[in-house]
Amino acid sequence: MNMDAGDGTYSRASLHLLVEAAIAARIAPRLDEIVASAGGDASGRSIEAEDLSKRISDTEARIKAKAALADRLLGLLETGGADVGDMVEAERAFASAQEELDAARSWLAAMKQRVAMSHVRIAYRSMERSEGSFARPVTDAVRDSGFVLGDSLAILLRILVAALPWAALLAVLIWLKRKTSWSLRQQFRRKAAPVDAD
């Protein structure tokens, strides 16, 4: 089961069931009744089926063939009468056939279980958004205030760092201009001052 709900959003949930195939067909009408009694509406439904009959029959035939081979090899091992190399080879073949036989039986049991059980997946959501509380925007603002303050201080720091070299250059230019103006004024005053005649 999975559920997702929050203030001011649509609530969503999903449910995955594994039920016996014999009762799976009776579940859909019962679910519709439950939804209708809660004031909801079944908006869609889909059914998927997997045909495993051919795979089951093929696996059963393979099991019979492997079982017959294993019986023949076992009979050969029990009677003996062959040289050691043939006996070793027969033991290997028997072990391999027995392993494949066990795997095929396990696979057949799994397929029969899949036929006996059905997957039922239910997904549902609310038709309207859930109501958020009156204080929710205020609490969100308080929670975000630290971030907003830090962000604004970071912007101010970036502006100061970016403006610092230009401010230093402007200060140097102003100082050079004042020094040059003061020097020119001094020269002008010296030239304009009256010369004393003896």
Protein backbone atom coordinates (compact mmCIF):
# COMPACT_ATOMS: atom_id res chain seq x y z
CA MET A 1 0.00 0.00 0.00
CA ASN A 2 1.23 3.46 -0.85
CA MET A 3 -0.33 6.80 0.17
CA ASP A 4 0.53 10.41 -0.61
CA ALA A 5 -1.44 13.25 0.96
CA GLY A 6 -0.76 16.80 2.11
CA ASP A 7 -2.38 20.15 2.82
CA GLY A 8 -3.76 21.82 -0.28
CA THR A 9 -3.01 18.86 -2.58
CA TYR A 10 -4.88 15.91 -4.06
CA SER A 11 -4.62 12.78 -1.94
CA ARG A 12 -3.46 9.71 -3.84
CA ALA A 13 -3.11 6.08 -2.83
CA SER A 14 -2.55 2.70 -4.38
CA LEU A 15 -3.08 -0.85 -3.20
CA HIS A 16 -1.66 -4.08 -4.64
CA LEU A 17 -3.38 -7.33 -3.66
CA LEU A 18 -2.64 -10.95 -4.49
CA VAL A 19 -5.91 -12.90 -4.39
CA GLU A 20 -7.13 -16.32 -5.45
CA ALA A 21 -8.19 -16.37 -9.09
CA ALA A 22 -11.54 -17.91 -8.15
CA ILE A 23 -12.61 -14.81 -6.22
CA ALA A 24 -10.79 -12.16 -8.29
CA ALA A 25 -13.78 -11.69 -10.61
CA ARG A 26 -16.06 -10.96 -7.67
CA ILE A 27 -13.82 -8.23 -6.27
CA ALA A 28 -14.54 -5.53 -8.90
CA PRO A 29 -18.29 -5.16 -8.17
CA ARG A 30 -17.62 -5.13 -4.44
CA LEU A 31 -15.01 -2.38 -4.88
CA ASP A 32 -17.50 -0.34 -6.93
CA GLU A 33 -20.00 -0.62 -4.06
CA ILE A 34 -17.42 0.55 -1.53
CA VAL A 35 -16.43 3.52 -3.72
CA ALA A 36 -20.07 4.51 -4.31
CA SER A 37 -20.92 4.28 -0.60
CA ALA A 38 -18.05 6.68 0.14
CA GLY A 39 -19.37 9.19 -2.43
CA GLY A 40 -16.76 8.36 -5.04
CA ASP A 41 -16.88 7.25 -8.64
CA ALA A 42 -15.01 4.42 -10.39
CA SER A 43 -13.50 6.28 -13.33
CA GLY A 44 -11.71 3.41 -15.04
CA ARG A 45 -10.90 -0.26 -14.94
CA SER A 46 -8.62 -2.56 -16.89
CA ILE A 47 -8.13 -6.31 -16.81
CA GLU A 48 -5.05 -8.12 -18.07
CA ALA A 49 -4.65 -11.85 -18.41
CA GLU A 50 -1.66 -14.01 -19.25
CA ASP A 51 -2.20 -17.33 -21.02
CA LEU A 52 0.21 -19.84 -19.52
CA SER A 53 -1.45 -23.01 -20.80
CA LYS A 54 1.06 -23.65 -23.63
CA ARG A 55 4.05 -22.96 -21.39
CA ILE A 56 2.62 -25.25 -18.71
CA SER A 57 2.02 -28.09 -21.19
CA ASP A 58 5.52 -27.64 -22.70
CA THR A 59 7.07 -27.73 -19.23
CA GLU A 60 5.11 -30.86 -18.30
CA ALA A 61 6.30 -32.59 -21.51
CA ARG A 62 9.90 -31.59 -20.75
CA ILE A 63 9.54 -32.97 -17.21
CA LYS A 64 8.32 -36.32 -18.56
CA ALA A 65 11.22 -36.53 -21.01
CA LYS A 66 13.80 -35.59 -18.38
CA ALA A 67 12.28 -38.05 -15.88
CA ALA A 68 12.48 -40.86 -18.45
CA LEU A 69 16.12 -39.97 -19.22
CA ALA A 70 16.98 -39.87 -15.53
CA ASP A 71 15.35 -43.31 -15.01
CA ARG A 72 17.32 -44.82 -17.91
CA LEU A 73 20.59 -43.35 -16.61
CA LEU A 74 19.83 -44.55 -13.10
CA GLY A 75 19.12 -48.06 -14.44
CA LEU A 76 22.44 -48.00 -16.31
CA LEU A 77 24.28 -46.97 -13.14
CA GLU A 78 22.58 -49.68 -11.07
CA THR A 79 23.33 -52.51 -13.50
CA GLY A 80 26.95 -51.50 -13.99
CA GLY A 81 28.86 -53.67 -16.45
CA ALA A 82 30.48 -50.72 -18.24
CA ASP A 83 33.98 -49.40 -17.92
CA VAL A 84 34.85 -46.67 -15.43
CA GLY A 85 34.86 -43.86 -18.02
CA ASP A 86 31.34 -44.70 -19.17
CA MET A 87 30.12 -44.92 -15.58
CA VAL A 88 31.56 -41.49 -14.73
CA GLU A 89 30.00 -40.03 -17.85
CA ALA A 90 26.65 -41.64 -16.97
CA GLU A 91 26.83 -40.20 -13.43
CA ARG A 92 27.44 -36.71 -14.82
CA ALA A 93 24.56 -37.05 -17.28
CA PHE A 94 22.27 -38.31 -14.51
CA ALA A 95 23.21 -35.40 -12.21
CA SER A 96 22.62 -32.89 -15.02
CA ALA A 97 19.27 -34.47 -15.95
CA GLN A 98 18.18 -34.52 -12.30
CA GLU A 99 19.13 -30.84 -11.89
CA GLU A 100 17.18 -29.83 -15.01
CA LEU A 101 14.26 -31.97 -13.83
CA ASP A 102 14.16 -30.21 -10.45
CA ALA A 103 14.35 -26.78 -12.11
CA ALA A 104 11.51 -27.66 -14.51
CA ARG A 105 9.32 -28.92 -11.64
CA SER A 106 9.98 -25.75 -9.69
CA TRP A 107 9.13 -23.61 -12.74
CA LEU A 108 5.93 -25.60 -13.31
CA ALA A 109 4.86 -25.10 -9.68
CA ALA A 110 5.51 -21.35 -9.99
CA MET A 111 3.40 -21.12 -13.18
CA LYS A 112 0.55 -23.04 -11.57
CA GLN A 113 0.71 -20.66 -8.62
CA ARG A 114 0.47 -17.72 -11.02
CA VAL A 115 -2.62 -19.29 -12.56
CA ALA A 116 -4.13 -19.90 -9.11
CA MET A 117 -3.50 -16.32 -7.91
CA SER A 118 -4.40 -12.97 -9.49
CA HIS A 119 -2.85 -9.53 -9.01
CA VAL A 120 -5.33 -6.79 -8.19
CA ARG A 121 -4.03 -3.22 -8.32
CA ILE A 122 -6.22 -0.39 -7.07
CA ALA A 123 -5.33 3.29 -7.50
CA TYR A 124 -7.48 6.11 -6.19
CA ARG A 125 -7.31 9.84 -5.57
CA SER A 126 -9.44 12.53 -4.02
CA MET A 127 -11.72 14.55 -6.27
CA GLU A 128 -10.88 17.84 -4.53
CA ARG A 129 -7.82 19.34 -2.94
CA SER A 130 -7.54 18.96 0.79
CA GLU A 131 -8.01 22.18 2.72
CA GLY A 132 -4.87 23.79 4.09
CA SER A 133 -4.89 25.39 7.52
CA PHE A 134 -5.25 29.17 7.97
CA ALA A 135 -1.86 29.44 9.65
CA ARG A 136 -0.06 27.38 6.99
CA PRO A 137 1.16 30.37 4.92
CA VAL A 138 2.38 32.10 8.09
CA THR A 139 4.28 29.07 9.31
CA ASP A 140 5.76 28.59 5.85
CA ALA A 141 6.92 32.23 5.82
CA VAL A 142 8.47 31.90 9.30
CA ARG A 143 10.18 28.68 8.28
CA ASP A 144 11.58 30.29 5.12
CA SER A 145 12.55 33.62 6.74
CA GLY A 146 16.05 32.44 7.65
CA PHE A 147 16.69 31.36 4.08
CA VAL A 148 15.34 34.64 2.68
CA LEU A 149 17.51 36.69 5.07
CA GLY A 150 20.61 34.69 4.24
CA ASP A 151 19.88 34.97 0.53
CA SER A 152 19.49 38.76 0.70
CA LEU A 153 22.76 39.09 2.68
CA ALA A 154 24.52 36.97 0.07
CA ILE A 155 23.23 39.25 -2.71
CA LEU A 156 24.41 42.35 -0.81
CA LEU A 157 27.85 40.81 -0.30
CA ARG A 158 28.13 40.00 -4.00
CA ILE A 159 27.26 43.61 -4.90
CA LEU A 160 29.87 44.97 -2.47
CA VAL A 161 32.58 42.63 -3.76
CA ALA A 162 31.75 43.51 -7.36
CA ALA A 163 31.74 47.28 -6.66
CA LEU A 164 34.92 47.39 -4.52
CA PRO A 165 37.53 47.52 -7.36
CA TRP A 166 35.54 50.16 -9.23
CA ALA A 167 35.20 52.27 -6.08
CA ALA A 168 38.99 52.06 -5.53
CA LEU A 169 39.65 53.10 -9.14
CA LEU A 170 37.21 56.01 -8.86
CA ALA A 171 38.89 57.15 -5.62
CA VAL A 172 42.32 57.14 -7.32
CA LEU A 173 40.99 59.13 -10.30
CA ILE A 174 39.37 61.71 -8.00
CA TRP A 175 42.61 62.03 -6.00
CA LEU A 176 44.66 62.49 -9.21
CA LYS A 177 42.22 65.09 -10.50
CA ARG A 178 42.34 67.09 -7.23
CA LYS A 179 46.12 66.90 -7.08
CA THR A 180 46.42 68.10 -10.69
CA SER A 181 43.89 70.90 -10.10
CA TRP A 182 45.72 72.03 -6.94
CA SER A 183 49.06 72.03 -8.77
CA LEU A 184 47.63 74.08 -11.65
CA ARG A 185 46.06 76.58 -9.24
CA GLN A 186 49.39 77.05 -7.46
CA GLN A 187 51.17 77.70 -10.74
CA PHE A 188 48.50 80.18 -11.81
CA ARG A 189 48.78 82.05 -8.52
CA ARG A 190 52.53 82.30 -8.84
CA LYS A 191 52.26 83.71 -12.32
CA ALA A 192 49.50 86.09 -11.37
CA ALA A 193 51.31 87.44 -8.27
CA PRO A 194 52.80 91.01 -8.86
CA VAL A 195 56.56 91.22 -9.07
CA ASP A 196 58.12 93.81 -6.65
CA ALA A 197 60.15 96.47 -8.50
CA ASP A 198 63.31 97.79 -6.82
